[in-house]
Structures are given as structure tokens and as C-alpha cells.
PDB file of C-alpha atoms in Angstrom:
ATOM      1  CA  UNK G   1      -5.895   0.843 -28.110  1.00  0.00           C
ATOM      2  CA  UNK G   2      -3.829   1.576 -25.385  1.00  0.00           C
ATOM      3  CA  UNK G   3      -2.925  -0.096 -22.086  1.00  0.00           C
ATOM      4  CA  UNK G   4      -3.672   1.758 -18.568  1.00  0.00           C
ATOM      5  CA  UNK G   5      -2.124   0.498 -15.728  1.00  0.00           C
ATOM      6  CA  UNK G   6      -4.724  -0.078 -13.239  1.00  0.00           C
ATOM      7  CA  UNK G   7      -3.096  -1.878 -10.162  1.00  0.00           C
ATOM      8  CA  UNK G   8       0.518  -2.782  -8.991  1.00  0.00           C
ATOM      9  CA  UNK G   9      -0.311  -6.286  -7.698  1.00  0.00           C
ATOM     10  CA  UNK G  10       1.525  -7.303  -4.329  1.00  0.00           C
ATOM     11  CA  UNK G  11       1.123 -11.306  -2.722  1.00  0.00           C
ATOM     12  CA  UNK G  12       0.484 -11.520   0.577  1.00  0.00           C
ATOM     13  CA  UNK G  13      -0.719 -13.969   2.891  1.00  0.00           C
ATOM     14  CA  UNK G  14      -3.298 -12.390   4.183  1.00  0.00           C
ATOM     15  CA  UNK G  15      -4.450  -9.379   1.800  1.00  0.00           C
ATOM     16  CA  UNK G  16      -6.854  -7.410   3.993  1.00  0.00           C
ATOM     17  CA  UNK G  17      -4.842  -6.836   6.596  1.00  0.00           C
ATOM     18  CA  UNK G  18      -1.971  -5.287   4.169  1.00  0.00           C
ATOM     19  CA  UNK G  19      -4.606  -3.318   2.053  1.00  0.00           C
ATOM     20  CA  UNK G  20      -5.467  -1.821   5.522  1.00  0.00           C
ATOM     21  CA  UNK G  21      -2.093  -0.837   6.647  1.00  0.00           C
ATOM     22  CA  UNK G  22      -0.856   0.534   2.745  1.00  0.00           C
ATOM     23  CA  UNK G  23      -4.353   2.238   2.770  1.00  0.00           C
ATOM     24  CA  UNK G  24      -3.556   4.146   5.998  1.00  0.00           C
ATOM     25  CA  UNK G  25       0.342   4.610   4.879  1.00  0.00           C
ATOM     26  CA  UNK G  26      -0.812   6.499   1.290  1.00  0.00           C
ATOM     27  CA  UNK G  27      -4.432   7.689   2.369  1.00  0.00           C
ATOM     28  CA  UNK G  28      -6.163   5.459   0.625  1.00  0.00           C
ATOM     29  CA  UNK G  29      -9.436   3.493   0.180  1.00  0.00           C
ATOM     30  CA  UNK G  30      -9.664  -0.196   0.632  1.00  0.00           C
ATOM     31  CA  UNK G  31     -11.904  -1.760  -1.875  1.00  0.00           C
ATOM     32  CA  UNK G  32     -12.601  -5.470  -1.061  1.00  0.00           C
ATOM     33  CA  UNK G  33     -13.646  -7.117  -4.569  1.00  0.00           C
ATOM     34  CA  UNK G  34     -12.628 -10.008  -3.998  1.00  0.00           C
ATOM     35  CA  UNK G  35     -12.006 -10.756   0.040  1.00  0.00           C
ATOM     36  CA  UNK G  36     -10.293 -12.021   1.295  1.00  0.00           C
ATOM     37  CA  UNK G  37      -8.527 -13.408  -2.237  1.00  0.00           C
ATOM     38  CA  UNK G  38      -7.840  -9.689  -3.820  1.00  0.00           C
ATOM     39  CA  UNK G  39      -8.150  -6.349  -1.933  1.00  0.00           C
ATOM     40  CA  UNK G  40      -7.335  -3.450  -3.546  1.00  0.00           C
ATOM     41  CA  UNK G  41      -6.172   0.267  -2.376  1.00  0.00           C
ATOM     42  CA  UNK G  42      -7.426   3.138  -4.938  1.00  0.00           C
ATOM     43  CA  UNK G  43      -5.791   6.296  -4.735  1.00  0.00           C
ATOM     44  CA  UNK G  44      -6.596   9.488  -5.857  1.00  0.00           C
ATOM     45  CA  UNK G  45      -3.980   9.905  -8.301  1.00  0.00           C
ATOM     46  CA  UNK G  46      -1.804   6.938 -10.339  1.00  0.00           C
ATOM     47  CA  UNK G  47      -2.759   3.194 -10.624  1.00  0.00           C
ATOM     48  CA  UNK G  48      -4.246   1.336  -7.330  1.00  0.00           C
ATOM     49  CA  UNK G  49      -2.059  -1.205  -4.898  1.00  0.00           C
ATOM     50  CA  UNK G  50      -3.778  -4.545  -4.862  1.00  0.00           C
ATOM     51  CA  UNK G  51      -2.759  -7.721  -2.779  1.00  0.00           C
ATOM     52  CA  UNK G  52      -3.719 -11.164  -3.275  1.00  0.00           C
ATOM     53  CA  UNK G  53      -3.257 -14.581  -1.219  1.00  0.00           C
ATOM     54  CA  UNK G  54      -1.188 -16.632  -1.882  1.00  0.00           C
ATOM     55  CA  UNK G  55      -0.341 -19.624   1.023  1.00  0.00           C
ATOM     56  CA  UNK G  56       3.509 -18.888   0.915  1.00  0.00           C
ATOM     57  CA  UNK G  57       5.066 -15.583   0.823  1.00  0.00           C
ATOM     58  CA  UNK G  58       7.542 -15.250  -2.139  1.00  0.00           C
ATOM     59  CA  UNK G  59      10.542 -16.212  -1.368  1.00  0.00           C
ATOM     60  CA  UNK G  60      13.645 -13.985  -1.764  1.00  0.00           C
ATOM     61  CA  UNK G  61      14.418 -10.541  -2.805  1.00  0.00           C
ATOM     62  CA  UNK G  62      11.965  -8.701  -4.870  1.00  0.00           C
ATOM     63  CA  UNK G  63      12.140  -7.906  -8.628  1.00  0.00           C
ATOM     64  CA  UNK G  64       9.530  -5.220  -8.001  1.00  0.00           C
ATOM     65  CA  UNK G  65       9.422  -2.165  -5.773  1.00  0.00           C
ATOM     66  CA  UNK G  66       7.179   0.861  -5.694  1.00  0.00           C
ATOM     67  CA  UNK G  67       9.100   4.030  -5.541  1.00  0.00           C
ATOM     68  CA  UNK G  68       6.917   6.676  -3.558  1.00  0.00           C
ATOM     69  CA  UNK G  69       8.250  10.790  -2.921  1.00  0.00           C
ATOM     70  CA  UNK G  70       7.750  13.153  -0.613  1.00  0.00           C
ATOM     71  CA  UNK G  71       8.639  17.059  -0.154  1.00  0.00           C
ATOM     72  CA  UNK G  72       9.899  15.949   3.694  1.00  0.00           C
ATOM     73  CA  UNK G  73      11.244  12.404   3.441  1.00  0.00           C
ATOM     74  CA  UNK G  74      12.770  11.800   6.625  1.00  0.00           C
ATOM     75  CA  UNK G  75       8.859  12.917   8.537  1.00  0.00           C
ATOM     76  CA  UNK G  76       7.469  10.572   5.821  1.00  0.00           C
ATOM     77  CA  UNK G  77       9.654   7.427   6.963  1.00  0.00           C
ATOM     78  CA  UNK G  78       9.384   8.078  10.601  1.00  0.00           C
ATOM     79  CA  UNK G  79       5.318   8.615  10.094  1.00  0.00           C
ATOM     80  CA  UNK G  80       5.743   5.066   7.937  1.00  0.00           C
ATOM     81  CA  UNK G  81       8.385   3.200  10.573  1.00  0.00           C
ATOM     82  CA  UNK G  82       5.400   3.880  13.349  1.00  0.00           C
ATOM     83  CA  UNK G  83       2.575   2.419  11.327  1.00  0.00           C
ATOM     84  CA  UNK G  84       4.570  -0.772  11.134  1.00  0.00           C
ATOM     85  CA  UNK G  85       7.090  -0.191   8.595  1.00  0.00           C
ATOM     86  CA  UNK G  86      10.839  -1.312   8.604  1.00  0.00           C
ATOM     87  CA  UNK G  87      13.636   0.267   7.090  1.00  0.00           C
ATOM     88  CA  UNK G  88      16.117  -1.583   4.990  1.00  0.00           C
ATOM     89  CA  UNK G  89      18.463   1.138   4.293  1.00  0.00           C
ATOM     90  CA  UNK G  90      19.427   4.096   2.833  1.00  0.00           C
ATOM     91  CA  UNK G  91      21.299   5.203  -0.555  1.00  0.00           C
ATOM     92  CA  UNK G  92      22.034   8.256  -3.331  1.00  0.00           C
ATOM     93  CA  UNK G  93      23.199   9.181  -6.186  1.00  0.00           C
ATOM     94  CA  UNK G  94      24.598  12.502  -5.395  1.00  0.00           C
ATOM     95  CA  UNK G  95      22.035  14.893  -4.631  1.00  0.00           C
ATOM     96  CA  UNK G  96      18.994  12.157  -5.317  1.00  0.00           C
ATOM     97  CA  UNK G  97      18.732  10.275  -2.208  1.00  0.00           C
ATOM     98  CA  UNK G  98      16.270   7.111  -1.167  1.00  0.00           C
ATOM     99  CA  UNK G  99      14.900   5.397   2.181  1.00  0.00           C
ATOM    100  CA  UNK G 100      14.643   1.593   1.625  1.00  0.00           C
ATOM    101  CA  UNK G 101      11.848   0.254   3.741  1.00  0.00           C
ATOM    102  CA  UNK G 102       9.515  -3.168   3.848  1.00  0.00           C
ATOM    103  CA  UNK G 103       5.765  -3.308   4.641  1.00  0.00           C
ATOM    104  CA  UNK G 104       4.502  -5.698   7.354  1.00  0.00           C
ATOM    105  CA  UNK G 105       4.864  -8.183   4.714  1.00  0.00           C
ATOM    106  CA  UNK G 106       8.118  -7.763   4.012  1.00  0.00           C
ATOM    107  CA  UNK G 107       7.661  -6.523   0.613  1.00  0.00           C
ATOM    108  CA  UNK G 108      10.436  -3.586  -0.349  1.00  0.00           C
ATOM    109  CA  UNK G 109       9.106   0.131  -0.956  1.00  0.00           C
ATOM    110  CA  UNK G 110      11.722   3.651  -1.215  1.00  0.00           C
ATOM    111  CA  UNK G 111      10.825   6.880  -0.193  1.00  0.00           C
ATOM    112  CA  UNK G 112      12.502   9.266  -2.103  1.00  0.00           C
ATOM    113  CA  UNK G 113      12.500  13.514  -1.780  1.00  0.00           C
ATOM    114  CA  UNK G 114      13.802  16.207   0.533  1.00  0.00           C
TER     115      UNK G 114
END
């Protein structure tokens, strides 16, 4: 048997509202299965973003991040800083460079590519 990975599960205080705004950020469908307590985004290719409630957002710097790429990066982040996005910074590794940015949450998210 093997294991799939199905969703990358994000907290949130209020998950329909983020589902909605990562939905329109990757062009994605919102699938409410279990609103508003778990919303999740499916995408056409790779696992599905969900978001849960929780009452308190978690506190301090996250362990996880989704790494997302792009052929134009810097037309990606400006498309995802008007949506709502914020960006955190910026960083390489010689030619491999990254955009760090945070969702309306808060939660952390790079943008990587040319």
C-alpha cells in the first residue's frame, strides 16, 4: 500500500474565506465538505490546500510552507500582492531565487521561477 498525499492542511480562523482567496490565487475550486470547519481547494494537478478552524491562529513562525513556481515570478507576486497577499522577503542561492510572501492569514508561501 502506498500513501498519496491528498491535502496540505492550513488553520485558519475562518476557513472559507481563505479557501476563497487561495482558490482565486492558484485557480482553483473550493469544495466545502465540511463548512465552515474544513474547506478545501482541489487543483488540477498535485495534492489539494485545505483550511480548518481553529479559534486562535498559531502562534509564531511556521514549520510548514508551500513552495509554488512560476515561468514569470515577479508578474506572479505582483498578481498575488493585489489579491491580498504580503511579501515577507526575498532570497537565492545563486541563480535559484525565491519571493517570501503570507496569505491574508498570515501563513508563509514562496514563489519561486524566472
Amino acid at each position: 500500500m502506498a500513501l498519496k498525499t491528498e491535502n496540505i492542511t492550513i488553520d485558519s480562523t475562518d476557513p472559507e474565506r481563505l479557501a476563497d482567496w487561495w482558490a482565486r490565487a492558484l485557480g482553483g475550486q473550493v469544495n466545502p465538505v465540511a463548512p465552515p470547519f474544513f474547506v478545501v481547494v482541489s487543483l488540477l494537478e498535485g495534492p489539494g490546500l485545505a483550511f480548518q478552524k481553529v479559534d486562535d491562529p498559531t502562534p509564531g513562525k511556521n514549520r510548514v510552507h508551500i513552495d509554488f513556481s512560476t515561468a514569470d515570478r515577479e508578474a506572479e507576486v505582483k498578481r498575488l500582492v493585489g489579491l491580498g497577499a504580503s511579501q515577507t522577503g526575498r532570497g537565492n542561492f545563486g541563480e535559484f531565487g525565491w519571493v517570501g510572501l503570507a496569505d491574508p492569514d498570515g501563513n508563509a508561501f514562496c514563489v519561486a521561477g524566472g
